[in-house]
Short mmCIF file of C-alpha atoms in Angstrom, two decimals:
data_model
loop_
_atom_site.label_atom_id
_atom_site.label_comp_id
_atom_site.label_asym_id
_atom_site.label_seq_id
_atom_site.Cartn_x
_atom_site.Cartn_y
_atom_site.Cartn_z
CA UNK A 10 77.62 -41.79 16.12
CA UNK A 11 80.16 -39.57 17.03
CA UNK A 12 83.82 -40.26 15.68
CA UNK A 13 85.86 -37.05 15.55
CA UNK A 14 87.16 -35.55 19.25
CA UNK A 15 84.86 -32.39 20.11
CA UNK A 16 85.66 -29.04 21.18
CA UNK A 17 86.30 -30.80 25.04
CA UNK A 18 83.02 -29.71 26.13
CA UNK A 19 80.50 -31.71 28.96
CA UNK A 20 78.05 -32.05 25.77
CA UNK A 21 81.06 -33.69 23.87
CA UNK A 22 81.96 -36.05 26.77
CA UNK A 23 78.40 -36.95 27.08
CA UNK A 24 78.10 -37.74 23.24
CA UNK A 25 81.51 -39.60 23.44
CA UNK A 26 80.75 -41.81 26.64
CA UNK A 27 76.75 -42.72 24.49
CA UNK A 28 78.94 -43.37 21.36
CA UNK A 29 81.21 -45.48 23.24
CA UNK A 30 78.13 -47.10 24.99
CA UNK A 31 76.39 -47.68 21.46
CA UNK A 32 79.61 -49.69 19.97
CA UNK A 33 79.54 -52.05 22.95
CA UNK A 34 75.97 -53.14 23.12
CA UNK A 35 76.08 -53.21 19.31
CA UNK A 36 79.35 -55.74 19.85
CA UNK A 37 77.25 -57.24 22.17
CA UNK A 38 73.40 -58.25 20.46
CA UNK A 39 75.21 -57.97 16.62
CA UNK A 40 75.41 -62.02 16.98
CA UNK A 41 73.39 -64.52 15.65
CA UNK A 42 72.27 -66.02 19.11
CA UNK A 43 71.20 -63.26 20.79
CA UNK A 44 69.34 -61.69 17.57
CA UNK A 45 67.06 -65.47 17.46
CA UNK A 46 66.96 -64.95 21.36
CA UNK A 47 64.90 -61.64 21.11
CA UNK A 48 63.45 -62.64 18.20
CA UNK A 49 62.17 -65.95 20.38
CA UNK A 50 60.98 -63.91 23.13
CA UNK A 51 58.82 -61.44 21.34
CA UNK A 52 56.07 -60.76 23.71
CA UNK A 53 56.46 -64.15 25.61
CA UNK A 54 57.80 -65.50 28.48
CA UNK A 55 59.91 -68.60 28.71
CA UNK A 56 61.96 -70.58 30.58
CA UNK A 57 65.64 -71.56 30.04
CA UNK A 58 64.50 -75.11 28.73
CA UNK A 59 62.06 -74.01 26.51
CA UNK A 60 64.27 -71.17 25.20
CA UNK A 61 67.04 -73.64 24.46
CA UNK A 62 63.92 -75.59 22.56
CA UNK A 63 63.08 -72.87 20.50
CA UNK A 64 66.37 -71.87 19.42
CA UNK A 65 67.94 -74.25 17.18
CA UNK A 66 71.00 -75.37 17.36
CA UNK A 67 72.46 -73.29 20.61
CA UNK A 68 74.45 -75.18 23.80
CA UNK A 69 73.61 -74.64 26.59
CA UNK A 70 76.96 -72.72 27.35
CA UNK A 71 75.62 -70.16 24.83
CA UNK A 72 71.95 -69.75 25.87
CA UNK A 73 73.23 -69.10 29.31
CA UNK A 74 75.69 -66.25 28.08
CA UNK A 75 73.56 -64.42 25.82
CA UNK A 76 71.06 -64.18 28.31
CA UNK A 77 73.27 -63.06 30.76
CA UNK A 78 74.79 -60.25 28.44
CA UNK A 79 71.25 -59.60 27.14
CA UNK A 80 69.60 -59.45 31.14
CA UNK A 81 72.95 -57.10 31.86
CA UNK A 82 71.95 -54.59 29.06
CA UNK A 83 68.64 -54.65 30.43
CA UNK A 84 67.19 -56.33 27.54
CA UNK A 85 65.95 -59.11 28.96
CA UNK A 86 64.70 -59.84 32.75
CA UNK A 87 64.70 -62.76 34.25
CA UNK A 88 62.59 -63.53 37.13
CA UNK A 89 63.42 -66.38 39.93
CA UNK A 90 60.25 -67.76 41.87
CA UNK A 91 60.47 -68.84 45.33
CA UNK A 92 59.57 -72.57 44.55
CA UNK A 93 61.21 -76.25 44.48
CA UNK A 94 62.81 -76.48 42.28
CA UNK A 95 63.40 -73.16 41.75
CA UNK A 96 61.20 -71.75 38.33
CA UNK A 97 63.21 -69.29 36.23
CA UNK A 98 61.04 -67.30 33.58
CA UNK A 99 62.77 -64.92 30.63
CA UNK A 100 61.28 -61.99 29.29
CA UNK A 101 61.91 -58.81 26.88
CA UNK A 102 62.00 -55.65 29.04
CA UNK A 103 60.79 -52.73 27.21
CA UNK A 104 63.73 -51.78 26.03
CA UNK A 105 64.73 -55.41 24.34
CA UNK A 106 60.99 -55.11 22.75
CA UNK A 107 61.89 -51.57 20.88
CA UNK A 108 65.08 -53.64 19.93
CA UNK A 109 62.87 -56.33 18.36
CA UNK A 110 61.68 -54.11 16.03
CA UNK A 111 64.66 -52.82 14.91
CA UNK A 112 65.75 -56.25 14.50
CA UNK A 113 62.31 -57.02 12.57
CA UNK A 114 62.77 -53.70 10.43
CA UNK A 115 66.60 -54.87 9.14
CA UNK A 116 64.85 -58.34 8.39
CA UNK A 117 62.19 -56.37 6.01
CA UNK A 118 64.96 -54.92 4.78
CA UNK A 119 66.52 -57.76 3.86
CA UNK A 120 63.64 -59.09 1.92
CA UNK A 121 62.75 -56.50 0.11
CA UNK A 122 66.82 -56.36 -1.03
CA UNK A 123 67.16 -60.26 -0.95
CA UNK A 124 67.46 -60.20 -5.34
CA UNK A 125 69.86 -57.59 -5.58
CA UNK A 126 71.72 -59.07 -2.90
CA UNK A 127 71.84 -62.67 -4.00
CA UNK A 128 73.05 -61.05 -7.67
CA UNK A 129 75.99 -58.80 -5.70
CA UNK A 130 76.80 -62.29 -4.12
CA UNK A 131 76.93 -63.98 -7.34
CA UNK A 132 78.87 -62.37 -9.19
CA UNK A 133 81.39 -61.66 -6.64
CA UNK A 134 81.85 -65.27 -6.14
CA UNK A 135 82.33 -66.47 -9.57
#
């Protein structure tokens, strides 16, 4: 990311407004709901209920945001068919599926550092 101003230039600009672009949707998807949401909907289609099933331990309230901030970002896309009652389906656009791997690749991560990382903890907490 870029931090320090540029020489003023339109390439500048253009790196400053994707910079600025980056930090929001990393504000936005760096939260535990919306990281089990993709993580849910890898490569499936659901519907609100059956999202809300799936992911433990998240209101309503908060299913419904996420996926609104997720469907704004064009991670998600949810689809509305013409029936009664209305059926609402949620899916990862392909964009929210190249984010599920970078998701899955910090997770790896993770496990393969979980012993140093548990020993860090330790000893900073006693």
């Amino acid at each position: 990311m870029v931090t320090k101003q540029g020489s003023g230039t339109a390439d500048d600009a253009d790196l400053r407004r994707a910079d600025s672009l980056a930090r929001e949707i990393f504000s936005d998807v760096a939260n535990k709901w919306a990281l089990l949401i993709i993580d849910v909907l890898a490569g499936r289609t659901l519907r609100f209920s059956e999202l809300r099933d799936e992911v433990e331990g998240i209101s309503h309230k908060m299913l419904t945001q996420n996926l609104r901030m997720l469907e704004r970002n064009g991670l998600v896309e949810r689809t509305v068919h013409p029936t009664v009652p209305p059926r609402v389906d949620y899916a990862l656009t392909g964009p929210g599926l190249a984010l599920r791997g970078t998701v899955d690749a910090m997770c790896d991560w993770t496990h393969q550092h979980i012993t140093h990382i548990e020993q860090s903890r330790n000893r900073f907490d006693t």
